[in-house]
Amino acid sequence: MANSYSFAAIRGVQAGRAYYVAMVPLKTVERLFRFDEAELPPQLRAQRELNKTRIPAIARYLTQNAGEYVLSALSATIDGALRFQTVPGERSIGTLLIDMAATIVINDGQHRRAGIVEALRERPHLGDETIAVTLFPDEGLARSQQMFVDLNQHGVKPSRSLRLFYDARDEAARVTRAVVEAVPLFRDLTDLTRTNLTAGSRKLFAFSNLHTATSVLIEDAGLKVTHETPDQAVDFWRAVVDGMPEWRLAGRGQLAAAELRRDRVHAHGVALEAIAIAGARVINERPDGWREALGRLGGIDWDRANAAQWEGRALLGGRINRSRTSVLLTADAIHRAITSDERSTNDADADRHLD
């Protein structure tokens, strides 16, 4: 075939139709693969409208991780002439020839395509590396639209907890992993795969909530920790656990985690983050006495039925509320509760001075 693109490829069969998987240099992605731009109405497009806010993040990922990035395959349809030439003695391995006049339209992966194009402007040397592309002969717009649905409807984004737990580039996530490993109660009662725990879950916390709380603690208290030296964060959470008798009962299996989530505010992410904020404040206020203050956490009435304490803070209409305002108001309430001795002493001193 004259005037054609040539790709090493593998031929496969799905639903009785031939398709091809080719390795395509990144520098050819922009000119080879067309995207139906947003000016076309949905009924004339074969995929979603391009969300341009996603592109810089993909480009940054490629440029900042040029030595270890991973890109999943693109999917596209070929509207034009093509021919597959097998290697002698093989039925599925060969060369795919595509007429240069053919139109190759992205069915899935348009944001990856756009991110690649942007990344190559900063790192042109990546252009000789390749991406896998699954290519389907075009069978009309209706078929392409159905392919888009089929390719996307079963995809499930991993939970935030699992993404953080696996992320070796996020230092705060690595510190949180070190905390989980060092604190037995967290090791036993932290769900590493779910962000939203089910009503009957035997776990008490989600890894994502502990990660958020630990990140806030490190920043607000100015802790000098890494995943290799997490001692300050570990010491803080050990002190919190020591001050929370109901957590310890759950850790020993004497109290169900599900019951705590049902009945207590402290068994939710809003409280975990609020404890970190209040605790960081106490560390800054009394560097030598913060452990004693955290020991008073168990004396707080954490019952969700205690509307006077929690409604408008951790609760809104009786339901747990994770808004930033709720977290801060809950942190204020916790801070007042665990530092009440200091205020009482100061008040007594002031009274004696007046006498």
Coordinates of C-alpha atoms in Angstrom, one line a residue:
M1 CA 0.0 0.0 0.0
A2 CA 1.6 3.3 -1.2
N3 CA 1.6 6.4 1.1
S4 CA 0.8 4.5 4.2
Y5 CA 1.7 4.5 7.9
S6 CA 3.4 1.3 9.0
F7 CA 3.2 -0.2 12.5
A8 CA 4.4 -3.4 14.1
A9 CA 1.2 -4.9 15.4
I10 CA -0.7 -7.8 16.8
R11 CA -4.0 -8.9 15.3
G12 CA -6.8 -10.1 17.6
V13 CA -10.5 -11.0 17.3
Q14 CA -13.4 -9.7 19.6
A15 CA -17.0 -10.4 18.8
G16 CA -16.0 -11.8 15.5
R17 CA -14.3 -8.6 14.4
A18 CA -10.6 -8.1 13.8
Y19 CA -8.7 -5.4 15.8
Y20 CA -5.1 -4.5 16.1
V21 CA -2.7 -3.5 18.9
A22 CA 0.2 -1.3 17.7
M23 CA 3.1 0.4 19.4
V24 CA 3.0 4.1 18.4
P25 CA 5.8 6.6 19.0
L26 CA 4.6 9.5 21.3
K27 CA 5.8 12.1 18.8
T28 CA 3.3 10.8 16.2
V29 CA 0.3 10.8 18.5
E30 CA -0.8 14.4 17.7
R31 CA -0.8 14.1 13.9
L32 CA -2.0 10.5 13.7
F33 CA -5.0 10.6 16.0
R34 CA -7.8 13.1 15.6
F35 CA -10.3 14.0 18.3
D36 CA -13.9 15.1 17.6
E37 CA -13.7 18.6 19.0
A38 CA -16.4 20.0 21.3
E39 CA -18.0 22.1 18.6
L40 CA -19.7 19.0 17.4
P41 CA -23.0 18.2 19.2
P42 CA -23.0 15.0 21.3
Q43 CA -25.1 13.1 18.7
L44 CA -22.3 13.6 16.1
R45 CA -19.4 12.8 18.5
A46 CA -18.1 9.4 19.5
Q47 CA -16.7 10.4 22.9
R48 CA -17.1 12.9 25.7
E49 CA -16.2 16.6 25.4
L50 CA -12.5 17.3 26.2
N51 CA -12.1 18.6 29.7
K52 CA -9.1 20.9 29.2
T53 CA -8.5 21.3 33.0
R54 CA -7.3 17.7 33.1
I55 CA -4.6 18.1 30.5
P56 CA -2.0 20.0 32.5
A57 CA -2.1 17.4 35.3
I58 CA -1.4 14.6 32.8
A59 CA 1.4 16.6 31.2
R60 CA 2.9 17.3 34.6
Y61 CA 2.7 13.6 35.5
L62 CA 4.7 12.7 32.4
T63 CA 7.3 15.4 32.7
Q64 CA 7.9 15.0 36.4
N65 CA 8.1 11.2 36.2
A66 CA 9.8 10.8 32.9
G67 CA 11.8 7.9 34.3
E68 CA 8.9 5.9 35.6
Y69 CA 5.6 7.0 34.1
V70 CA 3.0 4.5 33.0
L71 CA 0.4 5.2 30.3
S72 CA -2.5 2.8 29.5
A73 CA -3.4 2.1 25.9
L74 CA -5.4 4.5 23.7
S75 CA -8.3 3.2 21.7
A76 CA -9.1 4.5 18.2
T77 CA -11.1 3.6 15.0
I78 CA -9.7 3.7 11.5
D79 CA -11.9 5.3 8.8
G80 CA -10.0 4.4 5.7
A81 CA -8.0 1.7 4.0
L82 CA -5.8 -0.7 6.0
R83 CA -4.0 -3.9 5.5
F84 CA -2.3 -6.4 7.9
Q85 CA 0.7 -8.3 6.6
T86 CA 1.7 -11.2 8.8
V87 CA 5.2 -12.3 9.6
P88 CA 6.0 -15.6 7.8
G89 CA 4.9 -18.5 9.9
E90 CA 2.7 -16.3 12.2
R91 CA -1.1 -15.7 12.1
S92 CA -1.4 -12.8 14.5
I93 CA 2.0 -10.9 14.4
G94 CA 2.9 -8.6 11.6
T95 CA 2.8 -5.1 10.2
L96 CA -0.3 -2.9 10.0
L97 CA -0.4 -0.6 7.0
I98 CA -2.8 2.4 7.2
D99 CA -3.5 4.7 4.3
M100 CA -2.2 8.2 5.1
A101 CA -5.6 9.5 3.8
A102 CA -7.4 7.5 6.5
T103 CA -8.8 9.3 9.5
I104 CA -7.9 7.7 12.9
V105 CA -10.3 9.0 15.6
I106 CA -9.7 8.5 19.4
N107 CA -12.5 6.6 21.0
D108 CA -11.0 6.4 24.5
G109 CA -7.9 8.3 25.8
Q110 CA -8.4 11.8 24.4
H111 CA -7.1 13.4 27.6
R112 CA -4.0 11.2 27.6
R113 CA -3.5 12.2 23.9
A114 CA -3.7 15.9 24.8
G115 CA -1.5 15.4 27.8
I116 CA 1.1 13.7 25.7
V117 CA 1.1 16.5 23.2
E118 CA 1.6 19.1 25.9
A119 CA 4.3 17.1 27.7
L120 CA 6.4 16.8 24.5
R121 CA 6.7 20.5 24.3
E122 CA 8.7 20.5 27.5
R123 CA 10.3 17.0 27.1
P124 CA 10.7 16.4 23.4
H125 CA 13.0 13.5 24.0
L126 CA 10.0 11.4 25.2
G127 CA 8.8 11.5 21.6
D128 CA 10.7 8.3 20.7
E129 CA 9.0 6.3 23.5
T130 CA 5.8 4.5 22.6
I131 CA 2.2 4.0 23.7
A132 CA 0.0 1.0 22.9
V133 CA -3.0 1.8 20.7
T134 CA -5.9 -0.6 20.2
L135 CA -7.2 0.1 16.7
F136 CA -10.6 -1.0 15.3
P137 CA -11.7 -0.7 11.7
D138 CA -14.4 2.0 11.5
E139 CA -18.0 0.7 11.2
G140 CA -19.8 4.1 11.4
L141 CA -20.7 6.6 14.1
A142 CA -23.3 4.4 15.9
R143 CA -20.7 1.7 16.4
S144 CA -18.0 4.2 17.6
Q145 CA -20.5 5.7 20.1
Q146 CA -21.3 2.2 21.4
M147 CA -17.6 1.4 21.7
F148 CA -17.1 4.5 23.8
V149 CA -19.9 3.3 26.2
D150 CA -18.6 -0.2 26.3
L151 CA -15.0 0.9 27.0
N152 CA -16.0 3.2 29.8
Q153 CA -19.1 1.8 31.6
H154 CA -17.2 -0.9 33.6
G155 CA -14.2 1.2 34.6
V156 CA -14.1 1.9 38.3
K157 CA -11.7 4.5 39.7
P158 CA -9.8 3.1 42.7
S159 CA -10.8 4.5 46.1
R160 CA -8.7 7.4 47.5
S161 CA -7.6 5.2 50.3
L162 CA -6.1 2.6 48.0
R163 CA -4.5 5.2 45.7
L164 CA -2.8 6.8 48.7
F165 CA -1.7 3.5 50.2
Y166 CA -0.1 2.5 46.9
D167 CA 1.4 5.9 46.1
A168 CA 5.2 5.8 46.6
R169 CA 5.6 9.4 45.5
D170 CA 3.4 11.0 48.1
E171 CA 5.7 11.4 51.1
A172 CA 2.7 12.2 53.5
A173 CA 1.1 8.9 52.4
R174 CA 4.3 7.1 53.1
V175 CA 4.4 8.6 56.6
T176 CA 0.8 7.5 57.2
R177 CA 1.7 4.0 56.1
A178 CA 4.6 4.1 58.6
V179 CA 2.1 5.3 61.3
V180 CA -0.3 2.4 60.5
E181 CA 2.5 -0.1 60.7
A182 CA 3.8 1.3 64.0
V183 CA 0.5 1.8 65.9
P184 CA -1.1 -1.6 66.5
L185 CA -4.6 -0.3 66.8
F186 CA -4.3 1.5 63.4
R187 CA -2.7 -1.6 61.9
D188 CA -5.7 -3.7 63.0
L189 CA -8.6 -1.2 62.4
T190 CA -7.6 0.9 59.4
D191 CA -9.2 0.0 56.1
L192 CA -6.5 0.4 53.4
T193 CA -8.8 -0.1 50.4
R194 CA -12.0 1.8 51.1
T195 CA -12.7 5.5 51.6
N196 CA -16.3 5.1 52.7
L197 CA -16.7 2.3 55.2
T198 CA -19.8 0.2 55.1
A199 CA -22.2 0.1 58.0
G200 CA -21.0 -3.3 59.1
S201 CA -17.3 -2.9 58.5
R202 CA -15.1 -4.2 61.2
K203 CA -12.6 -1.4 60.6
L204 CA -12.7 1.9 62.5
F205 CA -10.9 4.2 60.1
A206 CA -10.3 4.7 56.4
F207 CA -6.7 5.1 55.4
S208 CA -7.6 8.3 53.5
N209 CA -9.0 9.9 56.7
L210 CA -5.9 9.0 58.7
H211 CA -3.7 10.4 55.9
T212 CA -5.6 13.7 55.9
A213 CA -5.3 13.9 59.7
T214 CA -1.6 13.1 59.7
S215 CA -0.9 15.6 56.9
V216 CA -2.7 18.3 58.9
L217 CA -0.8 17.4 62.1
I218 CA 2.6 17.5 60.3
E219 CA 1.9 20.9 58.8
D220 CA 0.2 22.6 61.7
A221 CA 2.6 21.3 64.4
G222 CA 5.7 21.8 62.2
L223 CA 6.8 18.2 62.7
K224 CA 10.1 17.1 61.1
V225 CA 9.1 13.6 59.9
T226 CA 9.7 11.4 56.9
H227 CA 8.5 7.9 56.1
E228 CA 11.9 6.7 57.4
T229 CA 11.8 8.9 60.6
P230 CA 8.1 9.0 61.5
D231 CA 8.6 9.0 65.3
Q232 CA 7.0 12.3 66.1
A233 CA 3.8 11.4 64.2
V234 CA 3.8 7.9 65.6
D235 CA 4.2 9.3 69.2
F236 CA 1.3 11.7 68.7
W237 CA -1.1 9.0 67.5
R238 CA 0.0 6.6 70.2
A239 CA -0.9 9.3 72.7
V240 CA -4.3 9.8 71.1
V241 CA -5.0 6.0 71.2
D242 CA -3.9 6.0 74.9
G243 CA -6.5 8.7 75.5
M244 CA -9.3 7.0 73.7
P245 CA -10.5 4.0 75.8
E246 CA -13.3 3.1 73.4
W247 CA -10.8 2.8 70.5
R248 CA -8.8 0.4 72.6
L249 CA -11.8 -1.7 73.5
A250 CA -12.5 -2.0 69.7
G251 CA -8.9 -3.0 69.2
R252 CA -9.3 -5.8 71.7
G253 CA -12.6 -6.9 70.1
Q254 CA -14.6 -6.0 73.1
L255 CA -16.6 -3.3 71.3
A256 CA -17.7 -3.4 67.7
A257 CA -16.3 -0.8 65.4
A258 CA -19.7 -0.6 63.7
E259 CA -21.3 0.3 67.0
L260 CA -18.8 3.1 67.6
R261 CA -19.4 4.6 64.1
R262 CA -23.1 4.4 64.8
D263 CA -23.0 6.0 68.3
R264 CA -19.8 8.1 68.6
V265 CA -18.4 11.1 66.8
H266 CA -14.8 10.1 67.5
A267 CA -15.2 7.1 65.1
H268 CA -15.4 9.3 62.0
G269 CA -13.0 11.2 59.8
V270 CA -14.2 14.6 60.9
A271 CA -13.1 13.8 64.5
L272 CA -9.8 12.3 63.4
E273 CA -8.8 15.4 61.5
A274 CA -10.2 17.7 64.3
I275 CA -8.1 15.8 66.9
A276 CA -5.0 16.4 64.7
I277 CA -5.8 20.1 64.5
A278 CA -6.5 20.4 68.2
G279 CA -3.5 18.3 69.0
A280 CA -1.1 20.3 66.8
R281 CA -2.4 23.5 68.6
V282 CA -1.6 22.0 72.0
I283 CA 1.9 20.8 70.8
N284 CA 2.6 24.4 69.9
E285 CA 1.1 25.8 73.1
R286 CA 2.7 23.4 75.6
P287 CA 5.5 21.4 74.0
D288 CA 6.1 19.5 77.3
G289 CA 2.5 18.9 78.2
W290 CA 0.7 17.9 75.1
R291 CA 0.6 14.2 76.0
E292 CA -1.2 15.0 79.3
A293 CA -3.7 17.1 77.3
L294 CA -4.4 14.3 74.8
G295 CA -5.0 11.9 77.8
R296 CA -8.2 13.9 78.4
L297 CA -9.7 13.0 75.0
G298 CA -11.5 10.0 76.7
G299 CA -13.3 12.4 79.1
I300 CA -15.1 14.2 76.3
D301 CA -18.8 13.1 75.8
W302 CA -18.5 11.9 72.2
D303 CA -22.0 10.5 72.0
R304 CA -23.8 11.6 68.8
A305 CA -26.9 12.1 70.9
N306 CA -25.1 15.0 72.6
A307 CA -26.5 17.6 70.3
A308 CA -25.5 20.5 72.5
Q309 CA -21.9 19.6 72.0
W310 CA -21.8 18.3 68.4
E311 CA -24.8 19.7 66.4
G312 CA -23.5 22.5 64.2
R313 CA -20.0 21.2 64.6
A314 CA -19.4 17.5 63.7
L315 CA -23.1 17.0 63.1
L316 CA -25.5 18.7 60.8
G317 CA -29.1 17.7 61.2
G318 CA -27.9 14.7 63.3
R319 CA -25.7 13.5 60.4
I320 CA -21.9 13.5 60.3
N321 CA -20.7 16.5 58.4
R322 CA -17.2 16.6 56.8
S323 CA -17.1 20.2 55.6
R324 CA -14.0 22.2 56.4
T325 CA -16.0 24.5 58.7
S326 CA -17.3 21.4 60.6
V327 CA -13.8 20.1 61.1
L328 CA -12.5 23.5 62.4
L329 CA -15.5 23.9 64.8
T330 CA -15.0 20.4 66.1
A331 CA -11.3 21.0 66.6
D332 CA -12.1 24.1 68.6
A333 CA -14.5 22.1 70.9
I334 CA -11.9 19.4 71.4
H335 CA -9.1 21.9 72.1
R336 CA -11.3 23.6 74.8
A337 CA -12.1 20.3 76.4
I338 CA -8.5 19.0 76.6
T339 CA -7.0 22.3 77.8
S340 CA -9.7 23.1 80.4
D341 CA -7.3 22.6 83.2
E342 CA -5.1 25.4 82.0
R343 CA -8.0 27.8 81.8
S344 CA -9.3 26.8 85.2
T345 CA -5.8 27.4 86.8
N346 CA -5.5 30.7 85.1
D347 CA -9.0 31.7 86.3
A348 CA -8.2 30.7 89.8
D349 CA -4.9 32.7 89.7
A350 CA -6.8 35.7 88.5
D351 CA -9.4 35.3 91.3
R352 CA -6.6 35.2 94.0
H353 CA -5.0 38.2 92.4
L354 CA -8.2 40.2 92.7
D355 CA -8.6 39.1 96.3

